[in-house]
Coordinates of C-alpha atoms and ligand atoms in Angstrom, one line a residue:
M17 CA -9.0 192.3 272.4
N18 CA -8.8 191.9 276.2
S19 CA -6.6 193.8 278.7
V20 CA -3.7 191.4 278.7
S21 CA -3.3 191.0 274.9
E22 CA -3.7 194.8 274.5
S23 CA -1.0 195.6 277.0
F24 CA 1.4 193.0 275.7
K25 CA 0.9 194.2 272.1
N26 CA 1.9 197.7 273.3
N27 CA 5.0 196.4 275.0
P28 CA 6.6 194.0 272.5
L29 CA 9.6 191.9 273.5
H30 CA 12.8 190.8 271.6
F31 CA 13.0 187.1 270.6
K32 CA 16.0 186.8 272.9
H33 CA 13.6 187.3 275.8
I34 CA 11.1 184.8 274.4
I35 CA 13.1 181.7 273.3
P36 CA 14.3 179.5 276.1
L37 CA 17.5 177.5 276.2
D38 CA 17.4 173.9 275.0
F39 CA 17.5 172.6 278.6
N40 CA 17.8 168.9 277.4
T41 CA 21.1 169.5 275.8
T42 CA 22.6 172.0 278.3
L43 CA 24.8 170.0 280.8
T44 CA 26.5 172.9 282.6
L45 CA 25.1 176.2 283.8
P46 CA 26.0 178.8 281.1
D47 CA 27.2 182.2 282.2
S48 CA 24.1 183.8 280.7
H49 CA 22.0 181.8 283.3
T50 CA 24.4 182.2 286.3
W51 CA 23.0 184.6 288.9
P52 CA 25.2 186.2 291.5
L53 CA 23.7 184.0 294.2
S54 CA 24.7 181.2 296.5
L55 CA 21.4 179.6 297.4
E56 CA 20.9 176.9 300.0
P57 CA 19.5 173.7 298.6
I58 CA 15.7 174.0 298.7
D59 CA 15.1 171.2 301.1
S60 CA 17.9 171.9 303.6
L61 CA 16.7 172.8 307.0
T62 CA 19.7 174.8 308.2
H63 CA 17.4 177.4 309.8
V64 CA 14.3 176.2 311.5
Q65 CA 11.2 177.8 310.2
H66 CA 8.9 178.8 313.0
E67 CA 6.1 179.8 310.8
A68 CA 4.7 178.1 307.8
V69 CA 2.4 179.3 305.0
P70 CA -1.2 178.6 306.3
V71 CA -3.2 175.6 304.9
I72 CA -6.9 176.2 305.0
D73 CA -9.6 173.5 304.6
L74 CA -12.3 175.3 302.6
T75 CA -15.0 173.2 304.4
N76 CA -13.9 174.4 307.8
P77 CA -16.6 176.7 309.3
Q78 CA -13.8 179.1 310.3
A79 CA -12.5 179.3 306.8
I80 CA -13.5 183.0 306.3
T81 CA -11.6 184.1 309.4
L82 CA -8.6 182.0 308.6
I83 CA -8.5 183.4 305.0
R84 CA -8.6 187.0 306.3
Q85 CA -5.7 186.3 308.8
A86 CA -3.7 184.5 306.1
C87 CA -4.2 187.4 303.6
E88 CA -3.3 190.1 306.1
K89 CA -0.2 188.3 307.4
W90 CA 1.1 186.4 304.3
G91 CA -0.8 187.3 301.1
V92 CA -0.6 183.6 300.4
F93 CA -2.1 180.3 301.7
Q94 CA -2.9 176.8 300.4
V95 CA -6.4 175.4 300.2
T96 CA -7.6 171.9 300.5
N97 CA -11.1 170.5 300.0
H98 CA -11.5 172.9 297.2
A99 CA -13.7 170.7 295.1
I100 CA -11.4 170.5 292.1
P101 CA -11.4 166.8 291.2
V102 CA -8.0 165.2 291.8
K103 CA -8.3 163.5 288.5
L104 CA -8.4 166.8 286.7
L105 CA -5.2 168.0 288.7
N106 CA -3.5 164.8 287.6
E107 CA -4.6 165.3 284.0
I108 CA -3.4 168.9 283.8
E109 CA -0.1 167.8 285.3
F110 CA 0.2 165.0 282.8
Q111 CA -0.6 167.3 279.8
T112 CA 1.9 170.0 281.1
K113 CA 4.7 167.4 281.3
R114 CA 3.8 166.1 277.9
L115 CA 4.1 169.6 276.4
F116 CA 7.4 170.4 277.9
A117 CA 8.9 167.0 277.1
L118 CA 8.6 167.8 273.4
P119 CA 11.9 168.6 271.6
L120 CA 12.6 172.4 271.6
N121 CA 12.1 172.7 267.8
Q122 CA 8.6 171.3 268.2
K123 CA 7.7 173.6 271.1
L124 CA 8.9 176.5 269.0
L125 CA 6.2 175.8 266.5
A126 CA 3.9 177.5 269.0
V127 CA 6.3 180.2 270.1
R128 CA 4.9 183.4 271.4
S129 CA 5.2 186.4 269.0
P130 CA 7.0 189.5 270.2
E131 CA 3.6 191.4 270.5
G132 CA 1.7 188.4 271.7
C133 CA 0.9 187.0 275.1
T134 CA 0.0 183.4 274.3
G135 CA 2.1 180.4 273.3
Y136 CA 5.5 178.9 274.3
G137 CA 8.4 181.0 275.7
L138 CA 10.2 182.5 278.6
P139 CA 8.1 184.3 281.2
R140 CA 7.9 188.0 280.4
M141 CA 9.9 189.0 283.4
S142 CA 13.1 187.9 281.6
T143 CA 13.4 191.3 280.1
F144 CA 14.1 193.0 283.4
F145 CA 17.2 191.0 284.3
S146 CA 20.7 190.7 282.8
K147 CA 20.7 186.9 283.6
F148 CA 18.2 184.5 282.1
I149 CA 15.9 182.4 284.2
W150 CA 15.9 178.6 284.3
S151 CA 12.3 177.9 283.2
E152 CA 10.0 177.8 280.2
G153 CA 6.3 178.6 280.0
F154 CA 3.2 178.2 277.9
T155 CA 0.5 180.8 278.1
V156 CA -3.2 180.3 277.2
M157 CA -6.0 182.9 277.1
G158 CA -9.4 181.6 276.1
S159 CA -9.2 178.7 273.7
P160 CA -5.9 176.6 273.6
V161 CA -6.9 175.1 270.2
D162 CA -4.7 177.2 267.9
H163 CA -1.5 176.6 269.7
A164 CA -2.3 173.0 270.5
C165 CA -2.8 172.4 266.7
Q166 CA 0.7 173.9 266.1
L167 CA 2.2 171.5 268.7
W168 CA 0.2 168.4 267.8
P169 CA -1.6 168.7 264.4
H170 CA -3.5 165.4 264.9
D171 CA -3.4 164.6 268.6
N172 CA -4.5 167.7 270.5
A173 CA -8.0 166.9 271.7
N174 CA -7.1 165.6 275.1
F175 CA -4.8 168.5 275.8
C176 CA -7.5 171.0 274.8
N177 CA -10.3 169.3 276.7
V178 CA -8.2 169.1 279.9
L179 CA -7.1 172.8 279.6
V180 CA -10.7 174.0 279.0
E181 CA -12.1 172.0 281.9
Y182 CA -9.3 173.3 284.1
Q183 CA -9.9 176.9 283.1
K184 CA -13.6 176.5 283.9
E185 CA -13.0 174.9 287.3
L186 CA -10.3 177.4 288.3
D187 CA -12.5 180.4 287.4
T188 CA -15.2 179.0 289.7
L189 CA -12.8 178.3 292.5
T190 CA -11.2 181.7 292.2
E191 CA -14.7 183.4 292.3
K192 CA -15.6 181.3 295.4
I193 CA -12.4 182.4 297.2
L194 CA -12.9 186.0 296.2
V195 CA -16.4 186.0 297.7
L196 CA -15.0 184.6 300.9
M197 CA -12.3 187.3 301.0
F198 CA -14.8 190.1 300.5
K199 CA -17.1 188.6 303.2
S200 CA -14.1 188.4 305.5
L201 CA -13.7 192.1 305.1
G202 CA -17.4 192.8 305.7
L203 CA -17.8 193.9 302.1
T204 CA -21.2 193.4 300.4
Q205 CA -22.0 193.0 296.7
E206 CA -22.8 196.7 296.6
D207 CA -19.3 197.5 297.9
V208 CA -17.6 195.6 295.1
K209 CA -20.0 196.3 292.3
W210 CA -17.3 195.6 289.7
F211 CA -17.2 191.9 290.7
K212 CA -19.9 190.2 288.7
P213 CA -18.5 186.8 287.7
N214 CA -21.4 185.8 285.5
N215 CA -21.8 189.0 283.5
E216 CA -21.7 188.0 279.9
S217 CA -21.2 191.4 278.5
K218 CA -18.3 192.2 280.8
P219 CA -16.7 188.9 281.7
P220 CA -13.8 188.6 284.1
Q221 CA -10.5 187.9 282.3
A222 CA -8.1 185.0 283.1
V223 CA -4.7 183.8 281.9
L224 CA -3.5 180.2 282.3
Q225 CA 0.3 179.7 282.5
L226 CA 1.9 176.3 282.4
N227 CA 5.5 176.5 283.9
S228 CA 8.3 174.0 283.7
Y229 CA 11.5 174.2 285.8
P230 CA 13.8 171.6 284.3
V231 CA 16.5 169.9 286.4
C232 CA 19.5 172.2 286.7
P233 CA 23.2 171.3 286.8
E234 CA 23.9 174.1 289.4
P235 CA 20.7 175.1 291.2
S236 CA 22.4 177.2 293.8
R237 CA 23.4 179.7 291.2
A238 CA 20.2 179.6 289.0
M239 CA 16.8 181.2 289.3
G240 CA 13.6 179.5 288.2
L241 CA 11.4 182.6 288.5
A242 CA 12.8 185.8 289.9
P243 CA 11.1 187.6 292.9
H244 CA 7.9 189.3 291.8
T245 CA 4.3 189.9 292.8
D246 CA 1.4 189.0 290.4
S247 CA -0.6 191.7 288.6
S248 CA -3.8 189.8 289.0
L249 CA -6.6 190.0 291.5
L250 CA -5.9 186.5 292.6
T251 CA -3.6 183.7 291.3
L252 CA -4.2 180.0 292.0
I253 CA -1.2 177.8 291.5
Y254 CA -1.2 174.0 291.3
Q255 CA 2.3 172.6 291.8
N256 CA 3.6 169.0 291.4
N257 CA 5.2 167.4 294.4
T258 CA 8.5 169.2 293.9
S259 CA 9.7 172.1 296.1
G260 CA 10.8 175.4 294.7
L261 CA 8.1 178.0 295.3
Q262 CA 9.0 180.5 298.1
V263 CA 7.3 183.6 299.5
Y264 CA 9.1 186.5 301.2
R265 CA 8.1 187.6 304.7
D266 CA 9.7 190.5 306.5
N267 CA 11.9 189.3 309.4
L268 CA 11.6 185.7 308.2
G269 CA 13.1 185.8 304.8
W270 CA 12.2 183.3 302.1
V271 CA 9.7 180.7 303.3
P272 CA 8.9 177.6 301.2
V273 CA 5.3 176.9 300.0
K274 CA 5.6 173.2 300.6
P275 CA 3.9 171.0 298.0
I276 CA 0.8 169.2 299.5
T277 CA -0.9 166.6 297.4
A278 CA -3.9 168.0 295.7
A279 CA -3.7 171.4 297.5
V280 CA -3.9 174.6 295.5
V281 CA -1.8 177.7 296.4
V282 CA -3.7 181.0 296.5
M283 CA -1.7 184.1 295.9
V284 CA -3.1 187.6 296.5
G285 CA -2.3 189.7 293.5
D286 CA -1.5 193.4 293.2
L287 CA -5.1 194.4 292.2
M288 CA -6.6 192.7 295.2
H289 CA -4.1 194.5 297.4
I290 CA -5.2 197.7 295.8
A291 CA -8.9 196.9 296.1
C292 CA -8.6 196.3 299.8
N293 CA -6.5 199.4 300.3
G294 CA -3.4 197.5 301.3
L295 CA -5.1 195.4 304.0
F296 CA -4.2 192.2 302.2
K297 CA -0.6 191.7 301.3
C298 CA 0.4 190.8 297.8
A299 CA 3.1 188.2 298.4
L300 CA 6.6 188.6 296.9
H301 CA 7.4 185.2 295.6
R302 CA 10.0 183.3 293.5
A303 CA 10.7 179.8 292.3
L304 CA 14.0 177.9 292.7
V305 CA 15.2 174.9 290.8
N306 CA 16.9 171.6 291.7
K307 CA 19.3 169.0 290.4
T308 CA 17.1 166.0 290.3
H309 CA 13.4 166.7 289.6
T310 CA 11.7 168.7 287.0
R311 CA 9.2 171.0 288.7
I312 CA 6.0 171.9 287.0
S313 CA 3.3 174.4 288.1
I314 CA 0.1 175.6 286.6
A315 CA -0.8 179.2 287.4
H316 CA -4.3 180.7 286.8
F317 CA -4.3 184.5 286.9
Y318 CA -7.7 186.0 287.4
G319 CA -8.4 189.7 286.8
P320 CA -11.3 192.0 286.6
P321 CA -13.4 192.6 283.4
R322 CA -11.9 194.9 280.7
D323 CA -12.2 198.6 281.5
V324 CA -13.1 198.1 285.1
K325 CA -11.2 200.5 287.4
I326 CA -10.0 198.9 290.5
S327 CA -9.7 201.3 293.4
P328 CA -9.5 201.0 297.2
C329 CA -12.9 200.1 298.6
L330 CA -14.3 203.1 300.4
K331 CA -15.5 201.0 303.3
L332 CA -11.8 200.2 304.1
V333 CA -10.7 203.8 304.1
D334 CA -10.9 206.0 307.2
P335 CA -8.6 208.5 309.0
D336 CA -6.4 205.6 310.3
H337 CA -6.3 204.0 306.9
P338 CA -6.0 206.7 304.3
I339 CA -6.5 205.9 300.7
L340 CA -3.3 204.3 299.3
Y341 CA -3.8 203.9 295.6
R342 CA -5.3 205.6 292.5
P343 CA -7.9 203.8 290.5
V344 CA -6.4 201.6 287.7
T345 CA -7.7 199.1 285.1
W346 CA -5.9 195.8 284.6
K347 CA -4.6 197.0 281.2
E348 CA -3.2 200.2 282.8
Y349 CA -1.6 198.3 285.5
L350 CA 0.0 195.7 283.1
D351 CA 1.3 198.6 281.1
A352 CA 3.0 200.0 284.2
K353 CA 4.3 196.6 285.1
A354 CA 5.7 196.1 281.6
I355 CA 7.9 199.1 282.1
H356 CA 8.5 199.3 285.9
F357 CA 8.1 195.7 286.9
N358 CA 8.1 195.4 290.7
N359 CA 8.0 199.2 291.1
A360 CA 4.6 199.5 289.4
L361 CA 2.6 199.4 292.6
E362 CA 4.6 202.3 294.0
L363 CA 3.8 204.2 290.9
I364 CA 0.1 204.1 291.4
R365 CA 0.3 205.3 295.0
D366 CA -2.1 208.1 295.7
K367 CA 0.3 211.1 295.8
N368 CA -2.4 213.4 297.2
N369 CA -2.8 211.2 300.2
S370 CA -2.3 213.3 303.2
G371 CA -4.5 211.4 305.6
C372 CA -7.8 212.5 304.0
T373 CA -10.4 210.0 302.8
H374 CA -11.4 211.4 299.4
L375 CA -11.6 209.2 296.3
Ligands
OGA404 C1 3.9 182.7 288.3 C2 4.5 182.1 289.5 C3 5.1 180.1 290.7 C4 5.4 178.7 290.4 O1 3.8 182.1 287.3 O2 3.7 184.0 288.4 O3 4.7 182.8 290.4 O4 5.4 178.0 291.4 N1 4.6 180.8 289.5 O5 5.7 178.4 289.3
NI405 NI1 3.8 184.7 290.3

């Protein structure tokens, strides 16, 4: 069992936090989904944004420097020229739309179990809020075949092939970006010994999450995905050409991550923030919905191998940058997140930290 399934098994959910609304037949926003909000329409430009989420061309010779700046300032950026074939991006978008377009009773054939982590259902964060979010998800770890057979007993080969290919490509891209990030911090392979992408006995772990944000009758009072940071090392998100994803920046507020054709969004996760002793931000982000277009996104969460303790890299610790966090495995961190949600990071703060540089 890997870290994610083990943690989710230990923290089961009630079905009311798993089964989404039938969005196709819901014509007004129910009270259960009405948040105490009054959001501006996503695309309105009532306040001019002076700063935008960086877009980095991975073939730019300056990419390493730009990545470090983006991670320190934003904890998020978009990449272009990333070598993922556009055809594959179009195919995964098509298969994601195909899945969520199924009638609810058919999607429920692959519903996530209360102790499970894969299959169809509401994102896990639902349990932390009294109001429900306006989205549905489908989670895959490893092979998608079992759930795909539940959805389409005879016609699942294309879906599976596309997802498997996508997982492979995204693992490779994530590892490439992680290498650039470590280099940007002056870290060598020796400094990050736990990062061994091709280690067959201790492989890195990844989760693929397909998200759908259906059109919403009253988007200004609905929430697609509530503000959160990701528990991963790094999350790569492909979004269709519909706005909705936003990141929070102190003094700027919520800033849109504008859809760019064929670009991929890179989000620094909590574990990476820990590994670089807080030097890279883990971006608080949320997703809003709209009245006219279904938004889809495909998030690929990449984490360390099972049982690997992630701790602040010693090279990044000095009297001016005292150690901030205690060592933690992905499983331990997910357990903390399952109970404390956005406060989990605060909980693993190194309480002994008084400016000294011990580990
Ligand atoms: C997530 C997430 C953003 C999006 O799945 O954790 O942040 O745009 N998704 O759907
Ligand atoms: Ni997220």
